[in-house]
mmCIF file of C-alpha atoms in Angstrom:
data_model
loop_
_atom_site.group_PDB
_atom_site.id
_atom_site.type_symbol
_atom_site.label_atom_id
_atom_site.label_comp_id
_atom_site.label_asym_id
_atom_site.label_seq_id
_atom_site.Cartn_x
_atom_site.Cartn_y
_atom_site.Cartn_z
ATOM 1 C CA UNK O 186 -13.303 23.715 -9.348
ATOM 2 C CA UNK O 187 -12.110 22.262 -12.500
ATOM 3 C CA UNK O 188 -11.038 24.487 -14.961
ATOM 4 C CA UNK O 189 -12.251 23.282 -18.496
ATOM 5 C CA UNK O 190 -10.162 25.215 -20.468
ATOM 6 C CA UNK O 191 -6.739 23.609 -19.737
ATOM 7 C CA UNK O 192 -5.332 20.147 -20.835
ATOM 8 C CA UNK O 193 -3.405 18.018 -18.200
ATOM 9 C CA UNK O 194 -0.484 19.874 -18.874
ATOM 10 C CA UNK O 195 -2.068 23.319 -17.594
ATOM 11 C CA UNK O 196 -1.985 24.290 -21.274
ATOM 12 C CA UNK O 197 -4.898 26.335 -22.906
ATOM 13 C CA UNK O 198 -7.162 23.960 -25.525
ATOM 14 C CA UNK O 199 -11.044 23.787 -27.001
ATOM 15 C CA UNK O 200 -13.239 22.061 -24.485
ATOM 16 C CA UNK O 201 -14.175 19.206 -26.160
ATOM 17 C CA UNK O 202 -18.212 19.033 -26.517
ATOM 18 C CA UNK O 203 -18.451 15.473 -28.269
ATOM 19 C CA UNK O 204 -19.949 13.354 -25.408
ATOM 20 C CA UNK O 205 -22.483 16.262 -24.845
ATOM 21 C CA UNK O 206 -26.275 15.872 -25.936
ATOM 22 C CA UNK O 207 -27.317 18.128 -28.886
ATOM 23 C CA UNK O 208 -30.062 20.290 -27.630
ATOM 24 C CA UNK O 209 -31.503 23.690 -28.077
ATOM 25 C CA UNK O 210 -29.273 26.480 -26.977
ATOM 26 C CA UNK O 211 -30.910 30.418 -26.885
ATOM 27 C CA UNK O 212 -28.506 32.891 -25.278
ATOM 28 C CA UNK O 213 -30.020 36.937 -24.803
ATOM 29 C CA UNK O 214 -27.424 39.439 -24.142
ATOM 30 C CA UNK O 215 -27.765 43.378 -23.541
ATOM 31 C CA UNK O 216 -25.334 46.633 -23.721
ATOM 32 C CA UNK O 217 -26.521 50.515 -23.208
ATOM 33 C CA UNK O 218 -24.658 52.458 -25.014
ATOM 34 C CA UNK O 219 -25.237 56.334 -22.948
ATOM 35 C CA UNK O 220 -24.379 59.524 -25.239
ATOM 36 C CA UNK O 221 -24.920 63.403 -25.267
ATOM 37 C CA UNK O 222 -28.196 64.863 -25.790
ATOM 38 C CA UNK O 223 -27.187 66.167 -29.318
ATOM 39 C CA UNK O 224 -25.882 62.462 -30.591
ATOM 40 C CA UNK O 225 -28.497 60.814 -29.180
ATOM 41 C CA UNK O 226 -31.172 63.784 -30.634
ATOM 42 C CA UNK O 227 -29.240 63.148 -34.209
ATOM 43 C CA UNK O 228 -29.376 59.348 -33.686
ATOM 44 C CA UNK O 229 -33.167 59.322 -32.765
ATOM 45 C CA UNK O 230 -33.781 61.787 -36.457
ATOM 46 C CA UNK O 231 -32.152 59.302 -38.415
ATOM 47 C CA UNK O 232 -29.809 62.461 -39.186
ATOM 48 C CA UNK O 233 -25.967 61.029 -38.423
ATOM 49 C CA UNK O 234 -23.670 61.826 -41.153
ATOM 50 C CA UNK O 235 -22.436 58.439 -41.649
ATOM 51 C CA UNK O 236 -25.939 57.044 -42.597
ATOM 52 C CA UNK O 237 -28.427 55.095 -40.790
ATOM 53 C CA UNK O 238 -26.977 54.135 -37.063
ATOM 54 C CA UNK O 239 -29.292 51.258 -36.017
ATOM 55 C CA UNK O 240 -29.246 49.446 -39.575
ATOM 56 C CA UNK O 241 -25.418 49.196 -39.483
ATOM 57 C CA UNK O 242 -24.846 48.602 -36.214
ATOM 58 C CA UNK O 243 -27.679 45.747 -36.149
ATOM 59 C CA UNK O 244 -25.985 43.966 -39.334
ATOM 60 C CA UNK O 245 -22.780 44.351 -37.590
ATOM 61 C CA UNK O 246 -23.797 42.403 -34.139
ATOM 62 C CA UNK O 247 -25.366 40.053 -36.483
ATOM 63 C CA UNK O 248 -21.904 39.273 -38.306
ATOM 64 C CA UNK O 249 -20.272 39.410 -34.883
ATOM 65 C CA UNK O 250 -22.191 36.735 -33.231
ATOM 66 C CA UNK O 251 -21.459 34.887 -36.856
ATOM 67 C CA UNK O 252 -17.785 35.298 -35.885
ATOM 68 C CA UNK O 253 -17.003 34.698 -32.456
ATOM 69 C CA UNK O 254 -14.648 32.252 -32.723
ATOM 70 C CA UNK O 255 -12.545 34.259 -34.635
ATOM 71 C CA UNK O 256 -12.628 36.706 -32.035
ATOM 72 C CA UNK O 257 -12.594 35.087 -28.771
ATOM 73 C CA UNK O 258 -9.765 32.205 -28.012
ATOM 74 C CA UNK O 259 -11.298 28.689 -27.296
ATOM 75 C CA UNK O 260 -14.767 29.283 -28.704
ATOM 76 C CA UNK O 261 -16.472 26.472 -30.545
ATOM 77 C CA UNK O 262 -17.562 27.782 -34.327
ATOM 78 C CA UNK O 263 -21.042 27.438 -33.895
ATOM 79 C CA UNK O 264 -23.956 27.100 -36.712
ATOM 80 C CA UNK O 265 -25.912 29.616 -35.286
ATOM 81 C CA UNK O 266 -29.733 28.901 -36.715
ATOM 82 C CA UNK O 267 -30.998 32.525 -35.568
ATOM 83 C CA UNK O 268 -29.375 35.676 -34.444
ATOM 84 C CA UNK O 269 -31.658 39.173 -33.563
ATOM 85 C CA UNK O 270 -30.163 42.339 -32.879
ATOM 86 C CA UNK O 271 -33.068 45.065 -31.231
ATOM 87 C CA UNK O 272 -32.469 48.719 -29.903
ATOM 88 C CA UNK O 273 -34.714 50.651 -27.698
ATOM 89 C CA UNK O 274 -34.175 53.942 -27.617
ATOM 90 C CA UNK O 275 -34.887 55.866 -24.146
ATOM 91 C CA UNK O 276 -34.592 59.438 -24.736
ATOM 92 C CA UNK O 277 -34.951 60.294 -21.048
ATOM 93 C CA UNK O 278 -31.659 58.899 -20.307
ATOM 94 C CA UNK O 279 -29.867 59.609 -24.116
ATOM 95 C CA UNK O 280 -29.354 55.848 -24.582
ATOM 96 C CA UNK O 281 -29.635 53.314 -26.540
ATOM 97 C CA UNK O 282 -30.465 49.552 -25.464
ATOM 98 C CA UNK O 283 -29.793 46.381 -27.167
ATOM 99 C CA UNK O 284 -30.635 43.480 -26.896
ATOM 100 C CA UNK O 285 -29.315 40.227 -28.597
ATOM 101 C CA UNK O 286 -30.736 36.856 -29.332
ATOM 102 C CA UNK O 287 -28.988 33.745 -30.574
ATOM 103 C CA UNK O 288 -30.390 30.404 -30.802
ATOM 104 C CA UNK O 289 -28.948 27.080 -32.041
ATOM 105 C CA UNK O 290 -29.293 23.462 -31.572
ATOM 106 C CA UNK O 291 -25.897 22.263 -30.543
ATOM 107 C CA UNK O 292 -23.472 20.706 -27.970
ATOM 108 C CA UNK O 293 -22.458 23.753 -26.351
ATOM 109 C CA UNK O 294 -23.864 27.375 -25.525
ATOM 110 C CA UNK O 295 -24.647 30.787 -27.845
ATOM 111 C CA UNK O 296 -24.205 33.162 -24.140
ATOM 112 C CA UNK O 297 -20.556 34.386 -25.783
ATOM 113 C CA UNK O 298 -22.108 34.744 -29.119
ATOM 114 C CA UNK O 299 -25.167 36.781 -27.762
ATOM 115 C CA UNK O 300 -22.555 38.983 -25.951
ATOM 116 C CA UNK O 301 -20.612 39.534 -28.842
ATOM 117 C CA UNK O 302 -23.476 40.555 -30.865
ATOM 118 C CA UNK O 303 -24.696 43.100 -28.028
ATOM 119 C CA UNK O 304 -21.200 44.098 -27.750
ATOM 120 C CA UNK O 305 -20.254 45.138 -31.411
ATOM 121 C CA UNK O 306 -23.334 46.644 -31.959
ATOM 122 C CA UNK O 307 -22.779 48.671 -28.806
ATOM 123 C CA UNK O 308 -19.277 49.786 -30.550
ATOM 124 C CA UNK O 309 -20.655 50.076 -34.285
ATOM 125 C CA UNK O 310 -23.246 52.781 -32.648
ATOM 126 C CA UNK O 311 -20.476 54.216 -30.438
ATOM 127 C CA UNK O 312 -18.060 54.599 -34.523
ATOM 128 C CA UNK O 313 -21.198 55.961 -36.323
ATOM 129 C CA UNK O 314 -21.539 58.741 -33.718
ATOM 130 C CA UNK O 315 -18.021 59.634 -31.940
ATOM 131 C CA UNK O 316 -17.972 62.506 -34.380
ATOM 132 C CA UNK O 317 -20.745 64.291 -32.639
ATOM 133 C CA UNK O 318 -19.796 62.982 -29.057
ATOM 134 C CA UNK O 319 -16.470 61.279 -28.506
ATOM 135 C CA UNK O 320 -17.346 61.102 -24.413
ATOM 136 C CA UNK O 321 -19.934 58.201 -25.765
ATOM 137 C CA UNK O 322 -20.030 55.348 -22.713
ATOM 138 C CA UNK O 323 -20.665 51.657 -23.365
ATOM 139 C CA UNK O 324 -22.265 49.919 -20.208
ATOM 140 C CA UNK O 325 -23.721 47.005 -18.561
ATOM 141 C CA UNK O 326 -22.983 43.980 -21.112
ATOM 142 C CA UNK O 327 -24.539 41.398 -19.957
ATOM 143 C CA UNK O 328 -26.332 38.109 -20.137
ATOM 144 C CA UNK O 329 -30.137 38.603 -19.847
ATOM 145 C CA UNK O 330 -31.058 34.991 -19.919
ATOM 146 C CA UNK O 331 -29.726 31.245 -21.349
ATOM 147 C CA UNK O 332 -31.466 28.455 -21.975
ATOM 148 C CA UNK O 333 -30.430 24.983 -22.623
ATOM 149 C CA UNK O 334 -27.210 22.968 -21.460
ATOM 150 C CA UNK O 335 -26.901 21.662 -17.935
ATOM 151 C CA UNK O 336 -27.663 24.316 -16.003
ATOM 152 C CA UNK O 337 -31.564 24.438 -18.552
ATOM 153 C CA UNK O 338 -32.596 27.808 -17.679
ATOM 154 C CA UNK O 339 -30.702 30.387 -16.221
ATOM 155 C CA UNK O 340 -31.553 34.099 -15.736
ATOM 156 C CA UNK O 341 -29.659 36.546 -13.574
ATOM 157 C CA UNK O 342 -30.804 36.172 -9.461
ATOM 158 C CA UNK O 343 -29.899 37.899 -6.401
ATOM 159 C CA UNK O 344 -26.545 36.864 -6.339
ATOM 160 C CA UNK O 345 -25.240 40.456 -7.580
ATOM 161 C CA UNK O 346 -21.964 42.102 -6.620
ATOM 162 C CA UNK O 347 -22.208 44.515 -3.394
ATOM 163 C CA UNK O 348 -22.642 47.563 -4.890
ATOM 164 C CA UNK O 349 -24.138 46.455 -8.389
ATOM 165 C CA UNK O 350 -26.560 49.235 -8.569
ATOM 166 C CA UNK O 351 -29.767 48.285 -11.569
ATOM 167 C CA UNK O 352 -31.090 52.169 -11.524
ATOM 168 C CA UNK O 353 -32.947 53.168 -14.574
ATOM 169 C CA UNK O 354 -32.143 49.063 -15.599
#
């Protein structure tokens, strides 16, 4: 395996994407963010203290997946042309699911920028309502899907962990 992320001399640097074709890139991404019946009861009114919840925390995964390369080392700044941050709200488990989308056309892939997005939205929602429940739980970040690149379309198999349990998924 060849490890893309080091130079000859073993030392961290940017993959360089130059040679690659430009091509349509769509990355989906998803986090469940699990809280106490009285957060997520508060949450679901529209009646947290700090304003509306899903609003701020979908602006804020939308800026995240914007900044990426500030955040994670090695990641290309990308001109993302869309980003779409969605919640579903399951009230039989007190969660919250979202779900990210970024798209570009580009050298190289939006999967860390999709995470990102799913990921600080995940945390924005877990900031807005910590008063309430501090025991809040952010789980199962993950890639849903990619599309484009050399692999074309990927979405997540059989290939799972032992012991990677998808109930109530």
């Amino acid at each position: 395996m060849v490890l893309t992320h080091l130079n000859q001399r073993g030392e961290a640097s940017m993959v360089d994407v130059t040679d690659k074709s430009v091509s349509e890139r769509i990355a989906r991404a998803e986090s469940l963010v699990c809280m106490s019946a009285e957060a997520f009861g508060q949450l679901q009114a529209g009646q947290n203290k700090k304003g509306d919840v899903l609003a701020t925390a979908r602006i804020a995964g939308i800026q995240a997946a914007k900044k990426t390369a500030d955040l994670i080392p090695l990641c290309h700044p990308l001109a993302l042309t869309r980003v779409q941050v969605d919640f579903e709200l399951e009230p039989e488990y007190n969660r919250v699911r979202i779900a990210s989308f970024c798209k570009l056309a580009g050298r190289t892939g939006v999967e860390m920028e999709a995470l990102t997005a799913a990921s600080i939205a995940a945390l924005t929602i877990y900031d807005m309502c910590k008063a309430v429940d501090p025991a809040i739980t952010i789980a199962h970040t993950r890639l849903r899907e990619k599309i484009g690149g050399k692999r074309g379309h990927w979405v997540p198999g059989e290939s799972r962990a032992a012991g990677d349990v998808e109930e109530h998924w």
